[in-house]
Short mmCIF file of C-alpha atoms in Angstrom, two decimals:
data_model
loop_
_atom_site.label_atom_id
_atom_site.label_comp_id
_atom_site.label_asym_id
_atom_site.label_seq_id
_atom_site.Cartn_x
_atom_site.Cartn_y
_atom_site.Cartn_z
CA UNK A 130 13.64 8.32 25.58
CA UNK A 131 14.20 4.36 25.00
CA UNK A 132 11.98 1.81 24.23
CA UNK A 133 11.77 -1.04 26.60
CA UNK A 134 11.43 -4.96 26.58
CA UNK A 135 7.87 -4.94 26.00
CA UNK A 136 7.82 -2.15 22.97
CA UNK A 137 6.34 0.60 25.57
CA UNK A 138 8.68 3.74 24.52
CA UNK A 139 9.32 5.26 27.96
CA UNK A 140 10.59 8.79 29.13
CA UNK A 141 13.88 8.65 31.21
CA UNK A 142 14.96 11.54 33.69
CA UNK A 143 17.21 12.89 31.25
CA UNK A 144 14.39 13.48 28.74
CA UNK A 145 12.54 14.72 31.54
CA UNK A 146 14.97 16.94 33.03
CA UNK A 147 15.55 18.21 29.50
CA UNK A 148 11.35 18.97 29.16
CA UNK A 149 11.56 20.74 32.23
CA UNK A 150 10.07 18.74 34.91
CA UNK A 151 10.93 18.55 38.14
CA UNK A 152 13.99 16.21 39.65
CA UNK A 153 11.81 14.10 41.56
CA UNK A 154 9.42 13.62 38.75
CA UNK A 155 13.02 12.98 36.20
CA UNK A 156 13.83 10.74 38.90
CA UNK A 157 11.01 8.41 37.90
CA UNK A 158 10.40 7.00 34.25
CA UNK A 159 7.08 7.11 32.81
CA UNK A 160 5.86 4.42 30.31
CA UNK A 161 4.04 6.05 27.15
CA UNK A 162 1.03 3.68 26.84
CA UNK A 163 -0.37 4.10 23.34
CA UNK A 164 -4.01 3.74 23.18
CA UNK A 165 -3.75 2.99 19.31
CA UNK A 166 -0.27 1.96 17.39
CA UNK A 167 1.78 4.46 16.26
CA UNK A 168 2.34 5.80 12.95
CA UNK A 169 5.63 4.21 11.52
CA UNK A 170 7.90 7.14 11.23
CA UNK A 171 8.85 8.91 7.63
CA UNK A 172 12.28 7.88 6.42
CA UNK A 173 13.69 8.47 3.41
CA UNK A 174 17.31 6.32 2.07
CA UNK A 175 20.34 7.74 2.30
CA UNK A 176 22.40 6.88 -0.87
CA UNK A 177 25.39 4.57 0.71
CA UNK A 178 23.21 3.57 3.59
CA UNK A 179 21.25 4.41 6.17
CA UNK A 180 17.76 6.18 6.55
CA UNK A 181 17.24 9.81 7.19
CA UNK A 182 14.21 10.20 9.90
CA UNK A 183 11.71 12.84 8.23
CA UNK A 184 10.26 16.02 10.87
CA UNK A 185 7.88 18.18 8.81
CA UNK A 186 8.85 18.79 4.71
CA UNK A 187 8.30 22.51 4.10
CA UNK A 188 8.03 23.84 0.47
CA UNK A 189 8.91 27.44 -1.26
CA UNK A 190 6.83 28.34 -3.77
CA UNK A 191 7.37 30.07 -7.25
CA UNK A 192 11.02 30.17 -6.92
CA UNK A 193 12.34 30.09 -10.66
CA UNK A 194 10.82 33.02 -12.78
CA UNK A 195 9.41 31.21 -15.11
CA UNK A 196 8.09 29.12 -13.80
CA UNK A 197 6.15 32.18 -11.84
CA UNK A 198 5.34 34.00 -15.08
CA UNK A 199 3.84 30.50 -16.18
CA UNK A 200 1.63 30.81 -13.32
CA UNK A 201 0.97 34.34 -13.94
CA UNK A 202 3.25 35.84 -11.74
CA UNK A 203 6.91 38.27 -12.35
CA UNK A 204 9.26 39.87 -10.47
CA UNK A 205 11.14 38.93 -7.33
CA UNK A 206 8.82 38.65 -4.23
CA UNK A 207 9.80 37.41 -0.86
CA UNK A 208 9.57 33.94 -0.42
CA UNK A 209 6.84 32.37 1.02
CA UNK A 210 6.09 28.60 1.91
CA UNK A 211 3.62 25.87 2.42
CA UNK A 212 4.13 22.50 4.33
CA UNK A 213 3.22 18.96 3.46
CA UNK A 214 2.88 16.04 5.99
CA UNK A 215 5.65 14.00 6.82
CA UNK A 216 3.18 11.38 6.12
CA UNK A 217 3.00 12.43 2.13
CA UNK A 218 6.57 11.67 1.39
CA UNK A 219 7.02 8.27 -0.82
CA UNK A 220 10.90 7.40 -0.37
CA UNK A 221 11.88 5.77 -3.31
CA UNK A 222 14.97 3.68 -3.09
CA UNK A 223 18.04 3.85 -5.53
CA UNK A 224 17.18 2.38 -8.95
CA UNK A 225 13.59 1.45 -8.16
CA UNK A 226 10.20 2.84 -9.62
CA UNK A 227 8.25 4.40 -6.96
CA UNK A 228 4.63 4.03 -7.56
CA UNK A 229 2.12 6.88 -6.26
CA UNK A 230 -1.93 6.71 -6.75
CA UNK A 231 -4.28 8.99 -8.81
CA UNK A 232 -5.53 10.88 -6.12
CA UNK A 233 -9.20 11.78 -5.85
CA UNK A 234 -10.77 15.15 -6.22
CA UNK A 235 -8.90 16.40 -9.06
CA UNK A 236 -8.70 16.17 -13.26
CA UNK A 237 -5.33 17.82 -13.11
CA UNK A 238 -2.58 16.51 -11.45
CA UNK A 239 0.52 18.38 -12.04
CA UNK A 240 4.77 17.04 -12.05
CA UNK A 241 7.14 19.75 -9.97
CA UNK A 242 10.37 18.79 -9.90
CA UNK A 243 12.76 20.18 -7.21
CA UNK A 244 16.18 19.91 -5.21
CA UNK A 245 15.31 19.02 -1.71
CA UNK A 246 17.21 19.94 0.86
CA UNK A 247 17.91 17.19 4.01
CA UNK A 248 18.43 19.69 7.56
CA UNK A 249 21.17 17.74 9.78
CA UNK A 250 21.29 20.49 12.22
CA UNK A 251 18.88 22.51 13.57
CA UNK A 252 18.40 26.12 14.18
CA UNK A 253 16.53 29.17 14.40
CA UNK A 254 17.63 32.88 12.66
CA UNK A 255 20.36 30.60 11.04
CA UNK A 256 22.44 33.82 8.70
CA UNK A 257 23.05 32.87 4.80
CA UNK A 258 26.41 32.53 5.47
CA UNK A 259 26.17 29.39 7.99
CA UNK A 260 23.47 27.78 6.07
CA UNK A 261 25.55 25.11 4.81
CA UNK A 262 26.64 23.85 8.04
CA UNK A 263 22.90 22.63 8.33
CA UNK A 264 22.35 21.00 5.77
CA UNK A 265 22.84 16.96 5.87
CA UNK A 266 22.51 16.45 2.08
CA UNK A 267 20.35 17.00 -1.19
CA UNK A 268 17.93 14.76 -3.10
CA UNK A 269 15.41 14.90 -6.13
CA UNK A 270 11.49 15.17 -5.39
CA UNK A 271 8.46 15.75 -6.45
CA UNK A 272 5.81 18.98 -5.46
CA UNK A 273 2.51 16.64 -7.01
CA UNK A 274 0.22 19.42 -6.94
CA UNK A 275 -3.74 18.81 -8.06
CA UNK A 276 -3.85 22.13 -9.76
CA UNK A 277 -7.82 22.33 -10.11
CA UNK A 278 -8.25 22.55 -6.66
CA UNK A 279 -5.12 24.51 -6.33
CA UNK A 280 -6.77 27.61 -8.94
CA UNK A 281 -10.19 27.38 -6.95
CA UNK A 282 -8.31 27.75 -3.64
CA UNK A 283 -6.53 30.44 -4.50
CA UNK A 284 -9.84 32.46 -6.52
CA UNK A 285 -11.71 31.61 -3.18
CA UNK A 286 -9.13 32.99 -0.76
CA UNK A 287 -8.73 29.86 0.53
CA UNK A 288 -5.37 28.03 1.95
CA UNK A 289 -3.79 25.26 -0.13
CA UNK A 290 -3.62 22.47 1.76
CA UNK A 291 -5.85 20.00 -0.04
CA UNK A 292 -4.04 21.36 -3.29
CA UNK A 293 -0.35 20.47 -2.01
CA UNK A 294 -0.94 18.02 1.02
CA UNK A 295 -2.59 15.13 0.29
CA UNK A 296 -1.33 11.64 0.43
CA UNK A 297 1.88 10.23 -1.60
CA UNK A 298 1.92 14.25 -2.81
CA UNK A 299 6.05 13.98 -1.94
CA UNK A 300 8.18 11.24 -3.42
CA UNK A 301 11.88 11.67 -2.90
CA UNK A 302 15.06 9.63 -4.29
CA UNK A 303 17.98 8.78 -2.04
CA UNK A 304 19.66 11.62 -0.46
CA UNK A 305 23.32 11.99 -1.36
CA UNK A 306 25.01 13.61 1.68
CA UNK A 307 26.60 16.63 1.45
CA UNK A 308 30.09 16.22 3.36
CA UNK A 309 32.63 16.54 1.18
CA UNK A 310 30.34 18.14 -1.92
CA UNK A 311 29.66 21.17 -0.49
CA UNK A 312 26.20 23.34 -1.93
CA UNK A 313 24.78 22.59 -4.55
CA UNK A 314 24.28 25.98 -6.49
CA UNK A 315 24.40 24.58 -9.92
CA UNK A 316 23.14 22.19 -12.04
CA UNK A 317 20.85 20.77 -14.64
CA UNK A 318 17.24 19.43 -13.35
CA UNK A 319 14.51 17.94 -15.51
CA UNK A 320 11.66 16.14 -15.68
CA UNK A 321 10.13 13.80 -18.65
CA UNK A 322 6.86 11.93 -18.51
CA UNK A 323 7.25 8.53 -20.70
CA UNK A 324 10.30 10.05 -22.25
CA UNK A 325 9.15 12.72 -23.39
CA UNK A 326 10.72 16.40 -21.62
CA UNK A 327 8.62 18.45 -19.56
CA UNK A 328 10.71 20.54 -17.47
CA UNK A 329 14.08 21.80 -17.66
CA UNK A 330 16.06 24.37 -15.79
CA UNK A 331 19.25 24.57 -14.05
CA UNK A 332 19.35 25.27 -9.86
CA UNK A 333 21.33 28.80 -10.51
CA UNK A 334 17.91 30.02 -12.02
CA UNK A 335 16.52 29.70 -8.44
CA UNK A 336 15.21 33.19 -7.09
CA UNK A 337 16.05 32.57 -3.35
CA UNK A 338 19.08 30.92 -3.19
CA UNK A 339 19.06 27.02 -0.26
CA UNK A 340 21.20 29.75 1.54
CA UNK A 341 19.10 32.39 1.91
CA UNK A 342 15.85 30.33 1.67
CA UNK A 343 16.92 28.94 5.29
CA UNK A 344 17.42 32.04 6.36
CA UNK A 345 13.79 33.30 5.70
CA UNK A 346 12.68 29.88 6.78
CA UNK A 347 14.41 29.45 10.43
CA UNK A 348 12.95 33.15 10.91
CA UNK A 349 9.70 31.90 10.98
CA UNK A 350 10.48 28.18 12.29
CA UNK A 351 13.04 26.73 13.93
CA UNK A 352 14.45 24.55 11.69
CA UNK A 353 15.29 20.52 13.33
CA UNK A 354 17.08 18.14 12.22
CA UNK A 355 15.47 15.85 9.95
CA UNK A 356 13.38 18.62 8.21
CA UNK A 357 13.19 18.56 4.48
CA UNK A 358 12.79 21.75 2.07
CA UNK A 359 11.39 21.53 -1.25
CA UNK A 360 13.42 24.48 -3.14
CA UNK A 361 10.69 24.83 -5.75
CA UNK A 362 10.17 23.72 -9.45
CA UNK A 363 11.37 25.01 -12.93
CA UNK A 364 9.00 25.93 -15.98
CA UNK A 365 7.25 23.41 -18.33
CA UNK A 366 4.87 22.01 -15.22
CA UNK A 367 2.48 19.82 -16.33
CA UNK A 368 -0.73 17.12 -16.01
CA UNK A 369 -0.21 13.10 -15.47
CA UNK A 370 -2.27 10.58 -15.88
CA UNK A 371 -2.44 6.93 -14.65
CA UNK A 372 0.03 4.84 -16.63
CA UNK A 373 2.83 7.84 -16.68
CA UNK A 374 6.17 7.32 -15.77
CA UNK A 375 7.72 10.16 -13.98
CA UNK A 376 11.45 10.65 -14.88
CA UNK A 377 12.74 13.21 -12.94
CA UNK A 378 16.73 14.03 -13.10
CA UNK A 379 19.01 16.67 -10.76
CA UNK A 380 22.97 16.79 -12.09
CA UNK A 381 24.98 15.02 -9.28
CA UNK A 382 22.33 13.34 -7.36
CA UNK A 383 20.41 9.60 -7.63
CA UNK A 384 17.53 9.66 -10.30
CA UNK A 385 14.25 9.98 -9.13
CA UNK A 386 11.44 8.01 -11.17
CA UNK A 387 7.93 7.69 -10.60
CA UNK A 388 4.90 5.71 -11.99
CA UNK A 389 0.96 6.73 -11.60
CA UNK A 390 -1.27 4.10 -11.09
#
């Protein structure tokens, strides 16, 4: 696909050929006519340069034990995720204050701090052992979670989108690629609100490892390029309110930090 002279993005016969349409129809290009302007697309900085084009951000949930006995949960259980819109991430650039609303419908809005991993090659049934071959880099973010509607959802059965999803729910700091690093399997990440600590951990307390976490996840999706995986949060989660500052911290990588207005 290219976008011509006048803006219109239009379909060339290789894209068609490659969707599966016929050769005389690949043969012709079709203009995509947009009845309403299109969403700009999710990027998030790429430390060094460059912007890293967001597909969907997927999340794993309860994947440090305490953190799952502090939500009244033990033992290891299989991993299971949740999804965000690309739409919710807030890319925060290198040495800049993001800044992220109150959102409505909640008293309790809660920090999760996390490794995110950045997919640079896709793939479906990818093994544990070739997971690092798809992974473009790492990067700090944040799971906000409004943790109200999060407990009635799950006492009502309910999924928990409105809980996890909602708008400016994901900011992330500058990915650092990971060429040359290799996984990250190790390392110190925190959180403090105005200073003060919240969280702490290190990422060889995770229960799934980013190996085997894209393992379970390509079985159920096939994984593209561009995806992002939250690799869940650390003990010590807690409430914000407007006028916070969100310091969030992963050993190696750019800070992340956050303000609530």
């Amino acid at each position: 696909m290219c976008v011509d002279a006048r803006g219109i993005i239009v379909a060339t016969p290789a894209f068609l050929e490659h969707a599966g349409m016929s050769s005389a129809a690949a043969a012709m290009e079709a203009p995509m006519n947009f009845v309403i302007p299109p969403a700009p697309p999710a990027a998030v900085p790429v430390h060094g340069g460059g912007l890293f084009p967001v597909h969907r951000i997927y999340c794993v949930g309860r994947n440090y034990a305490e953190h799952a006995r502090e939500m009244g949960f033990s033992d290891r259980e299989p991993p299971f995720f949740f999804m965000k819109p690309a739409d919710a991430l807030v890319a925060v650039a290198e040495g800049q204050t993001g800044q992220i609303d109150y959102p409505g419908l909640t008293q309790n809005l809660h920090h999760e701090v996390e490794l995110v991993v950045a997919i640079g090659k896709g793939g479906r049934d990818i093994p544990a052992s070739d997971a690092a071959q798809h992974v473009y880099g790492h990067a700090v973010g944040l799971d906000m979670t409004r943790r109200d509607l999060q407990a009635q959802m799950k006492k009502d059965g309910r999924p928990w989108c409105i809980a996890k999803g909602f708008e400016q729910s994901a900011p992330v700091g500058p990915i650092l690629a990971a060429q040359g690093r290799g996984p990250m399997t190790s390392g110190a990440i925190t959180l403090a609100v105005n200073g003060q600590p919240r969280q702490s951990g290190d990422l060889r307390e995770l229960i799934w490892s980013v190996a085997e976490t894209i393992a379970h996840l390509s079985r159920a999706w096939t994984l593209q390029p561009g995806d992002l995986i939250f690799t869940g949060t650390p003990a010590g989660v807690g409430a914000v309110v407007r006028g916070d500052v969100i310091q969030a911290r992963i050993e190696g990588l750019p800070a992340l930090n956050v303000a609530v207005r």
